[in-house]
mmCIF file of C-alpha atoms in Angstrom:
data_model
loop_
_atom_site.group_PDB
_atom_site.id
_atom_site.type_symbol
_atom_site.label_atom_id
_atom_site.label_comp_id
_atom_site.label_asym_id
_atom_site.label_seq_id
_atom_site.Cartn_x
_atom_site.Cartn_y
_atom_site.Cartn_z
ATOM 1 C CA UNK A 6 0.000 0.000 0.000
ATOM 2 C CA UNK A 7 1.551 3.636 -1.030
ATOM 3 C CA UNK A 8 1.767 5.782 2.311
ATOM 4 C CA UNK A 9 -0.778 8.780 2.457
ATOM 5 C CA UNK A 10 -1.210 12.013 4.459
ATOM 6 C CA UNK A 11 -1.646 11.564 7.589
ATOM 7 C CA UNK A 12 -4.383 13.446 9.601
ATOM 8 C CA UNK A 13 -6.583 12.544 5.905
ATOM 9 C CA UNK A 14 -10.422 11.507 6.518
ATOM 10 C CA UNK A 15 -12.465 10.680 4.019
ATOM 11 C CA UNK A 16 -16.804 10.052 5.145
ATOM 12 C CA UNK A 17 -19.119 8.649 2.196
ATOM 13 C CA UNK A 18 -22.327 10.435 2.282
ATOM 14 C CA UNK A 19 -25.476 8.086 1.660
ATOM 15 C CA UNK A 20 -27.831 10.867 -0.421
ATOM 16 C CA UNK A 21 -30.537 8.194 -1.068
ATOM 17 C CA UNK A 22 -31.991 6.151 -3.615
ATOM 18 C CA UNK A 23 -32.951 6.200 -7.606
ATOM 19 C CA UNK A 24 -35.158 3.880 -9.514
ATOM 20 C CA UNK A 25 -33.726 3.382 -12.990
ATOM 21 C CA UNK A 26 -33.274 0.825 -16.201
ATOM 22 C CA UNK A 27 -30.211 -0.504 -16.786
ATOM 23 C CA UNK A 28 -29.859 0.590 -20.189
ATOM 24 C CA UNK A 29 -28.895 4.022 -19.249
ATOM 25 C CA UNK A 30 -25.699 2.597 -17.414
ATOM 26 C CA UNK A 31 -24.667 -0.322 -19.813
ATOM 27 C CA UNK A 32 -24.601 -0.779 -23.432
ATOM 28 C CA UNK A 33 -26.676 -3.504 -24.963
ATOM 29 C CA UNK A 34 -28.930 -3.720 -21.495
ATOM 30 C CA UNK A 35 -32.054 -4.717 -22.326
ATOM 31 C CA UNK A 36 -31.431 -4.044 -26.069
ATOM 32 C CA UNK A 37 -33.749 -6.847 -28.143
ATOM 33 C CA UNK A 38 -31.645 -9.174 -30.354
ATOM 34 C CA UNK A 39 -33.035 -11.904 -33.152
ATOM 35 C CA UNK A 40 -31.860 -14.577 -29.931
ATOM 36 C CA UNK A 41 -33.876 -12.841 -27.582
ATOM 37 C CA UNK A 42 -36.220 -10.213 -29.316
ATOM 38 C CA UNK A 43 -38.550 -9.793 -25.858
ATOM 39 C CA UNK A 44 -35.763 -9.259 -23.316
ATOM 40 C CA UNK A 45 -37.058 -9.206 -19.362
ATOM 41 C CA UNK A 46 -36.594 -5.375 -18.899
ATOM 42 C CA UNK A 47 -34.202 -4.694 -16.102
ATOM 43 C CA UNK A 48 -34.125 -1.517 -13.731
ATOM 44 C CA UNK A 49 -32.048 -1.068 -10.768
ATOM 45 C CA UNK A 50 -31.997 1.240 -7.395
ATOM 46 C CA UNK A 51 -28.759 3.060 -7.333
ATOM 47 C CA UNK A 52 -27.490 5.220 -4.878
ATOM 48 C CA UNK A 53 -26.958 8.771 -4.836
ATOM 49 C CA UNK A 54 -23.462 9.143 -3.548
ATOM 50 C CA UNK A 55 -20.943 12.118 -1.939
ATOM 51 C CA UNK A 56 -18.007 12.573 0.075
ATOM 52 C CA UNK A 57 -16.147 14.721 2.696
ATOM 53 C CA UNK A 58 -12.799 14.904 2.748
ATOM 54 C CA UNK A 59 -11.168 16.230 5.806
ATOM 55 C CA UNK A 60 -7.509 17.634 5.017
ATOM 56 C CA UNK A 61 -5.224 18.336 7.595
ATOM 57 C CA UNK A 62 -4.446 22.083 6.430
ATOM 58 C CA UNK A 63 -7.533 22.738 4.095
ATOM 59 C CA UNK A 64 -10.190 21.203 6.282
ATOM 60 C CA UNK A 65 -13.268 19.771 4.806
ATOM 61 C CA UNK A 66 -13.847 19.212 1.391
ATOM 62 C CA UNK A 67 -16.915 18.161 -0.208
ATOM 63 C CA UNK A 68 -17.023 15.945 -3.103
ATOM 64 C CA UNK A 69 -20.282 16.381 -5.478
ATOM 65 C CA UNK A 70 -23.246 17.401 -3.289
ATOM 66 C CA UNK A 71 -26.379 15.118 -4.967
ATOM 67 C CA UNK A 72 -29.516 16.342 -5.536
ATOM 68 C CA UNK A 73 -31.743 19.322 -5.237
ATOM 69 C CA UNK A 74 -34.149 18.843 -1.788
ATOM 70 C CA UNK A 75 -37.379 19.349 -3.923
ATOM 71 C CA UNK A 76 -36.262 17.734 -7.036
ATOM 72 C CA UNK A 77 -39.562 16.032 -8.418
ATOM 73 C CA UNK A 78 -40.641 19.845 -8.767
ATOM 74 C CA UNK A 79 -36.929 21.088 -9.944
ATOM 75 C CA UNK A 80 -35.980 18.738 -12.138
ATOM 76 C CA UNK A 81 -37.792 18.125 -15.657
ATOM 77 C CA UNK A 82 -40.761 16.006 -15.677
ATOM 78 C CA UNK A 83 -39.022 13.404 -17.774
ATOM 79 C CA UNK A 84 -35.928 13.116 -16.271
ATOM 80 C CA UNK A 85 -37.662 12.806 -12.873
ATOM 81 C CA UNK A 86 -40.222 9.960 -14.949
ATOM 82 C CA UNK A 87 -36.711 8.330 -15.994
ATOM 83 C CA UNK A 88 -34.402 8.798 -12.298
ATOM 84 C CA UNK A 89 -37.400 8.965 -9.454
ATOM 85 C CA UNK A 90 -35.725 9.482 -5.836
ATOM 86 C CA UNK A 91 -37.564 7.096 -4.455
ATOM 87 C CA UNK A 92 -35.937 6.575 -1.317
ATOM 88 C CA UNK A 93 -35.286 10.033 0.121
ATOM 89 C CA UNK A 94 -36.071 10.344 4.174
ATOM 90 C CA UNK A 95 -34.705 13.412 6.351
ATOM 91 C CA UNK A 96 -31.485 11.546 6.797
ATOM 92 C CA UNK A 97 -30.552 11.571 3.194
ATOM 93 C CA UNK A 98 -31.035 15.602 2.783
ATOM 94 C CA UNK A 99 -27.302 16.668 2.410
ATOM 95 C CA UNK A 100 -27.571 19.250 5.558
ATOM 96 C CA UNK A 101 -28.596 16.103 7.691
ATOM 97 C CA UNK A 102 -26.163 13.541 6.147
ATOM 98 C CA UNK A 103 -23.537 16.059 6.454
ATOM 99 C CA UNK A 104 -24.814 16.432 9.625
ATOM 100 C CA UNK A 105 -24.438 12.703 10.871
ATOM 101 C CA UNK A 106 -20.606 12.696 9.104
ATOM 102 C CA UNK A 107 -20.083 15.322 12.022
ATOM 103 C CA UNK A 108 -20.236 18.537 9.561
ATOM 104 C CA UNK A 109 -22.582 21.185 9.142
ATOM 105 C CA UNK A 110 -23.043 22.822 5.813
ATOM 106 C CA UNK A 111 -20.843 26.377 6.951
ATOM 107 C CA UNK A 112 -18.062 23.673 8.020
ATOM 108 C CA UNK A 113 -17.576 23.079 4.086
ATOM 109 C CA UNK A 114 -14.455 25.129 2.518
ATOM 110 C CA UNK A 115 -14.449 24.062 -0.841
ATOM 111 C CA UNK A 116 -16.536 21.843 -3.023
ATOM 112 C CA UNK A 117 -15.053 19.685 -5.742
ATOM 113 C CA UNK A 118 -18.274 19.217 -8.625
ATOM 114 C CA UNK A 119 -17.081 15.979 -10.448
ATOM 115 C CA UNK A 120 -20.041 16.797 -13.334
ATOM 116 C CA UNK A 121 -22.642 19.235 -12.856
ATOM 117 C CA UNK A 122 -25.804 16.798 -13.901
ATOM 118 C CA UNK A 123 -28.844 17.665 -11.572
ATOM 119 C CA UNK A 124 -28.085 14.695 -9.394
ATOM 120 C CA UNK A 125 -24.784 15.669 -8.692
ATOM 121 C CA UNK A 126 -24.722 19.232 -8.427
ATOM 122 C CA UNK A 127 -28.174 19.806 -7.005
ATOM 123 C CA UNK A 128 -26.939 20.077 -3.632
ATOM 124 C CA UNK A 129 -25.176 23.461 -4.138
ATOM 125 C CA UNK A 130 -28.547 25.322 -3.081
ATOM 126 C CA UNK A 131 -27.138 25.091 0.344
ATOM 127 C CA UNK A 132 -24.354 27.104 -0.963
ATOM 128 C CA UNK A 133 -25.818 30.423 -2.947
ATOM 129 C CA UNK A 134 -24.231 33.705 -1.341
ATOM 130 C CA UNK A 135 -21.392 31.875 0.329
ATOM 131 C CA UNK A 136 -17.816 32.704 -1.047
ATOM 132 C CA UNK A 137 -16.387 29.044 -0.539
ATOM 133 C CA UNK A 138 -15.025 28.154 -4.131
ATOM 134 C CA UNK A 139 -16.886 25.142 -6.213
ATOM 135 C CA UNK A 140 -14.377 23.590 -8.621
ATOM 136 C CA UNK A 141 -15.419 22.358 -11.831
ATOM 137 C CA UNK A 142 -13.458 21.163 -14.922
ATOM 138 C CA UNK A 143 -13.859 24.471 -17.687
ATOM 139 C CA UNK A 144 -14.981 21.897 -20.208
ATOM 140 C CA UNK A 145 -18.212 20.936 -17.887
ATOM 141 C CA UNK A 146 -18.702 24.110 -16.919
ATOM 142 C CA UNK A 147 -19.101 25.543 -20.538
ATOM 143 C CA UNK A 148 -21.140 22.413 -21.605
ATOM 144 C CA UNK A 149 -23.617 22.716 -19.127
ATOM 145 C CA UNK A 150 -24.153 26.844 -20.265
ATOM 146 C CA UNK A 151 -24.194 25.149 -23.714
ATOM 147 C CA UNK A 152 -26.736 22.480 -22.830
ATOM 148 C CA UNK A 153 -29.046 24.706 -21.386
ATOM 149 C CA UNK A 154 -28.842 27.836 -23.268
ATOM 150 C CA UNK A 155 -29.595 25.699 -26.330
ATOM 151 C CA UNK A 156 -31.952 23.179 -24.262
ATOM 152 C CA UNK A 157 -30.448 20.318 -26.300
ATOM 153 C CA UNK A 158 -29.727 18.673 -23.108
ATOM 154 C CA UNK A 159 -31.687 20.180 -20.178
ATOM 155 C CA UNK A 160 -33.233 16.916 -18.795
ATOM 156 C CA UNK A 161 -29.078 16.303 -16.977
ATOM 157 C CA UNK A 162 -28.502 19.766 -16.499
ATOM 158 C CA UNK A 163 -30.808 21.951 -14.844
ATOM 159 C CA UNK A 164 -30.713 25.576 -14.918
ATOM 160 C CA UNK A 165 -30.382 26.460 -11.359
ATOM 161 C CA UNK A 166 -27.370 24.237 -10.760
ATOM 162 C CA UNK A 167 -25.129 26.792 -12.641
ATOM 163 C CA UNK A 168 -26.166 29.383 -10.684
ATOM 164 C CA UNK A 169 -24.401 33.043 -10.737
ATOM 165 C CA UNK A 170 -23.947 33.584 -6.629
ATOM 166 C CA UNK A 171 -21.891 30.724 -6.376
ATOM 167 C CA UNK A 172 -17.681 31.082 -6.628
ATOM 168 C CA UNK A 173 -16.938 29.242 -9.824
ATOM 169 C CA UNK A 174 -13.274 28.262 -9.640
ATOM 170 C CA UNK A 175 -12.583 25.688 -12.864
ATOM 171 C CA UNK A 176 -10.056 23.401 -13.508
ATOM 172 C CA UNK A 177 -7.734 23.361 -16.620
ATOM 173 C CA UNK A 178 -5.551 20.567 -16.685
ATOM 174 C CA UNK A 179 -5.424 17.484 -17.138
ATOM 175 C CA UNK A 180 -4.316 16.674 -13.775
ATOM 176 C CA UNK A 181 -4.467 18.779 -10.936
ATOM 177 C CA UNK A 182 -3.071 18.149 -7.361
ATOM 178 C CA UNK A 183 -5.522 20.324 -5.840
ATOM 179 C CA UNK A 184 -4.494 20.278 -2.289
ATOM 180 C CA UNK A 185 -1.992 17.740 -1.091
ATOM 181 C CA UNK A 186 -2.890 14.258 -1.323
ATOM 182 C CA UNK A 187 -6.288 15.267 -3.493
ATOM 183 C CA UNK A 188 -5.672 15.004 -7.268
ATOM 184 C CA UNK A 189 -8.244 15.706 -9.849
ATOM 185 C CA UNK A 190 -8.175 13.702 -13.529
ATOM 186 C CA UNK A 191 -10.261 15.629 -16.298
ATOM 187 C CA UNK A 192 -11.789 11.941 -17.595
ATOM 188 C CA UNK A 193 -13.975 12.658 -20.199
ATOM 189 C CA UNK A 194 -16.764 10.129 -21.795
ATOM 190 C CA UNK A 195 -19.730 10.354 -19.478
ATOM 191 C CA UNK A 196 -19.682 14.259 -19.995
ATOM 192 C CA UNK A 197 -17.361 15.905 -21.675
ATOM 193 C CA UNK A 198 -16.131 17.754 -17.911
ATOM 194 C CA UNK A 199 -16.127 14.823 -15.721
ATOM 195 C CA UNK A 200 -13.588 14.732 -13.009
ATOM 196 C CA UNK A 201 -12.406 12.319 -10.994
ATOM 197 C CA UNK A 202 -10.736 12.441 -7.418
ATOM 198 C CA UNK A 203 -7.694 10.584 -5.848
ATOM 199 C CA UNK A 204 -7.796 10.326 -2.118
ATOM 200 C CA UNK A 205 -4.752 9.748 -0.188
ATOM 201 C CA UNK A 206 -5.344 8.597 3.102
ATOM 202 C CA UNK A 207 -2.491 7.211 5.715
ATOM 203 C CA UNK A 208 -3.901 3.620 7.352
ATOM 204 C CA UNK A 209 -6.753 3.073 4.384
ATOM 205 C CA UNK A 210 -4.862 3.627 1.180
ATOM 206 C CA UNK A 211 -5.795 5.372 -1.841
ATOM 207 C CA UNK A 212 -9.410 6.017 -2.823
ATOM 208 C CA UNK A 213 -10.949 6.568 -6.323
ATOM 209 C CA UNK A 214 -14.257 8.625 -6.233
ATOM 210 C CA UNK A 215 -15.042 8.645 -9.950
ATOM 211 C CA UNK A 216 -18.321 10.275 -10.351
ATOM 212 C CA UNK A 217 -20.220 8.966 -12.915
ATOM 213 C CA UNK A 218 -17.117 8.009 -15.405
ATOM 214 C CA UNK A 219 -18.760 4.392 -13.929
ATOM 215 C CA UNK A 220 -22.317 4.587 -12.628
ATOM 216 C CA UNK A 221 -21.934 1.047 -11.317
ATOM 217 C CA UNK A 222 -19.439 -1.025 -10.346
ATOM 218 C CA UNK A 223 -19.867 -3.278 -13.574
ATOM 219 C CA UNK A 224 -18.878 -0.638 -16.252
ATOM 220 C CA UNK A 225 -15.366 -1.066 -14.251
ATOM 221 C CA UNK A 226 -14.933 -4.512 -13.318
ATOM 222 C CA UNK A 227 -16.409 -5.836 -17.186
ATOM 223 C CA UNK A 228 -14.953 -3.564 -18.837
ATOM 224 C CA UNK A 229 -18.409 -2.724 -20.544
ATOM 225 C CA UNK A 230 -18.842 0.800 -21.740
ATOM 226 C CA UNK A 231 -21.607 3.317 -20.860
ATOM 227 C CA UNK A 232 -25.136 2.860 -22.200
ATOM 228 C CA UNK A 233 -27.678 5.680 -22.918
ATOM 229 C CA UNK A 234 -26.270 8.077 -20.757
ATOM 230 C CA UNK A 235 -22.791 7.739 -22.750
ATOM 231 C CA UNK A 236 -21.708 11.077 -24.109
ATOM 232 C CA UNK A 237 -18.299 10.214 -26.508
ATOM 233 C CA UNK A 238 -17.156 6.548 -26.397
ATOM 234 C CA UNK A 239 -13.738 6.954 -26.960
ATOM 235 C CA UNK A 240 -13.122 9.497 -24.755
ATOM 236 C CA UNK A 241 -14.909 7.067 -22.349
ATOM 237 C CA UNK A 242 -12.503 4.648 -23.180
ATOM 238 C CA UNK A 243 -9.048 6.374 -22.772
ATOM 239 C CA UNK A 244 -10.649 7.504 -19.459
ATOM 240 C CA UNK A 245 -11.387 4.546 -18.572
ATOM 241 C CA UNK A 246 -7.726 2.698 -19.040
ATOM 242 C CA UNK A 247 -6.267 5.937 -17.290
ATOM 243 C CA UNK A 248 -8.066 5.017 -14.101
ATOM 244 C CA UNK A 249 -7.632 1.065 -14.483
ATOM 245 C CA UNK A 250 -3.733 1.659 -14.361
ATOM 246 C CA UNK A 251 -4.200 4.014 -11.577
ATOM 247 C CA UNK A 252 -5.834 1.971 -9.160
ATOM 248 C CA UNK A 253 -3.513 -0.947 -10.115
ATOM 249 C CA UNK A 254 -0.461 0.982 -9.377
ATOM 250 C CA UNK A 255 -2.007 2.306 -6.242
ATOM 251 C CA UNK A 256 -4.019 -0.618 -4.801
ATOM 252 C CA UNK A 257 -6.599 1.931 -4.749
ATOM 253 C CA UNK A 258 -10.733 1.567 -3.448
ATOM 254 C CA UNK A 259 -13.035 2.640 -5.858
ATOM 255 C CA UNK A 260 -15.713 4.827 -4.906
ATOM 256 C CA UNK A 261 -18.620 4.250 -8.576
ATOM 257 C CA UNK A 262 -21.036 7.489 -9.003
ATOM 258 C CA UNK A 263 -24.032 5.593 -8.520
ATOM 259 C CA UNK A 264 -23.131 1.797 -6.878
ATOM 260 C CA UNK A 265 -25.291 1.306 -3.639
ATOM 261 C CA UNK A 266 -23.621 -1.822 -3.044
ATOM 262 C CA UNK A 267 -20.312 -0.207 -3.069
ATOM 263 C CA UNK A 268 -21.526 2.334 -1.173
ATOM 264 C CA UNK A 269 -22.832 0.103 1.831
ATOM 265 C CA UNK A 270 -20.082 -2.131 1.655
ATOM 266 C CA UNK A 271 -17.626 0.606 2.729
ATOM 267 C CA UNK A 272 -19.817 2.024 5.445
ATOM 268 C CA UNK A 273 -20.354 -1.116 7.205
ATOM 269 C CA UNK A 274 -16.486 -1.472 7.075
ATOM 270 C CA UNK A 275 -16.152 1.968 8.974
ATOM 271 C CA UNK A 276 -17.799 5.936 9.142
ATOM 272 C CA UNK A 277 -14.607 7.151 7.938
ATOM 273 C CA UNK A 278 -11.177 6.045 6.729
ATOM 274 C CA UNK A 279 -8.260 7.621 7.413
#
């Protein structure tokens, strides 16, 4: 295991639960084919997923914030038809999961936005007026302007998620060591924007929070690219064989956008790693 910083935390954040068909994560799901022309239709409940990262000299760090706390009436009619939140209690409100991590919402001093779709980004409304920077890769900040202002794609992005009274701070590179022992990849494929994050802890090892580059743990362990919600498959691709090598040459945990197994696995293990 590669040493870390010590005094690192990292807390996963359980933001609730989404109804959806598995088509949208994996290609060929549920496609008809002359061997099977009435496939059984399958959907799956997927978690909505964050982090805080506490960092000895930069305190805590947020990583992607889920989604807005009245999103059947924010979010378009169709994507909410397509992604219901159909398992969100008080406890999964980010103020109250934040809450039980040991954080309140002014604790946060910077937020890291790995791609600004509604269930990702939502979760800024906490944050209008305040001055704490939100990092974004340029590329996903300009696409979701793009996608909106045009309304070619305004069922992911939602208009109030790019919202003027927030501190915009984006990301250029490729690769971006953003505070010590936090690196950010621009990995493309999913969105054209998306950003990953490297987490370098001291006694837990290295962990790979990688947004929705995989929604589910399959895309990564199969090898089996993105379905519907696929934006360029070769940049999905190259992305995708970046990260692979990373967490081999790391030994690293991977943290999928959307896997609720993943996601329960490592909080039965422990609240926090460090």
């Amino acid at each position: 295991m590669t040493p870390g910083i010590k005094g690192m935390k990292l807390s996963l954040l359980d933001l609730g639960r989404i109804d959806t068909d598995d088509g949208f994560f994996m290609r060929g799901c549920n496609a008809a084919v002359q061997s099977d022309p009435n496939p059984q239709y399958e959907r799956r409940r997927v978690a909505v997923i964050a982090a805080v990262i506490e960092h000895p000299k930069h305190g805590p760090i947020l990583f992607e914030t889920g989604c807005a706390q009245n999103a059947k009436e924010e979010w378009p009619a169709p994507a909410y038809d397509a992604f219901p939140l159909n398992v969100y209690e008080e406890r999964h409100h980010l103020d109250k999961a934040l809450e039980a991590a040991g954080y309140g919402i002014d604790d946060i001093n910077a937020i890291v936005i790995g791609h600004l779709h509604l269930d990702h980004a939502g979760g800024l409304e906490h944050f209008r007026g305040k001055n704490i920077p939100i990092y974004a890769h340029e590329l996903e900040i300009k696409e979701h302007y793009y996608a909106v202002a045009t309304k070619e794609d305004i069922g992911p992005y939602v208009p109030g998620d790019l919202n003027w009274e927030l501190n915009w701070q984006p990301i250029h590179r490729e690769e971006t060591e953003l505070f010590e022992g936090i690196t950010l990849r621009h990995m493309p494929g999913h969105t054209p924007g998306l950003m990953t994050m490297q987490v370098e802890t001291n006694n837990s090892g290295h962990f790979f929070l990688t947004s929705d580059l995989f929604h589910v743990r399959d895309l990564f362990e199969q090898g089996v690219p993105q379905g519907w919600l696929g934006r360029d498959s070769f940049d999905w691709w190259k992305s995708y064989r970046w990260i692979k090598q990373l967490q081999q040459r790391y030994d690293g945990t991977m943290v999928f956008g959307h896997d609720a197994t993943t996601l329960e696995e490592l909080q039965a293990q422990a609240s926090s790693f460090d």
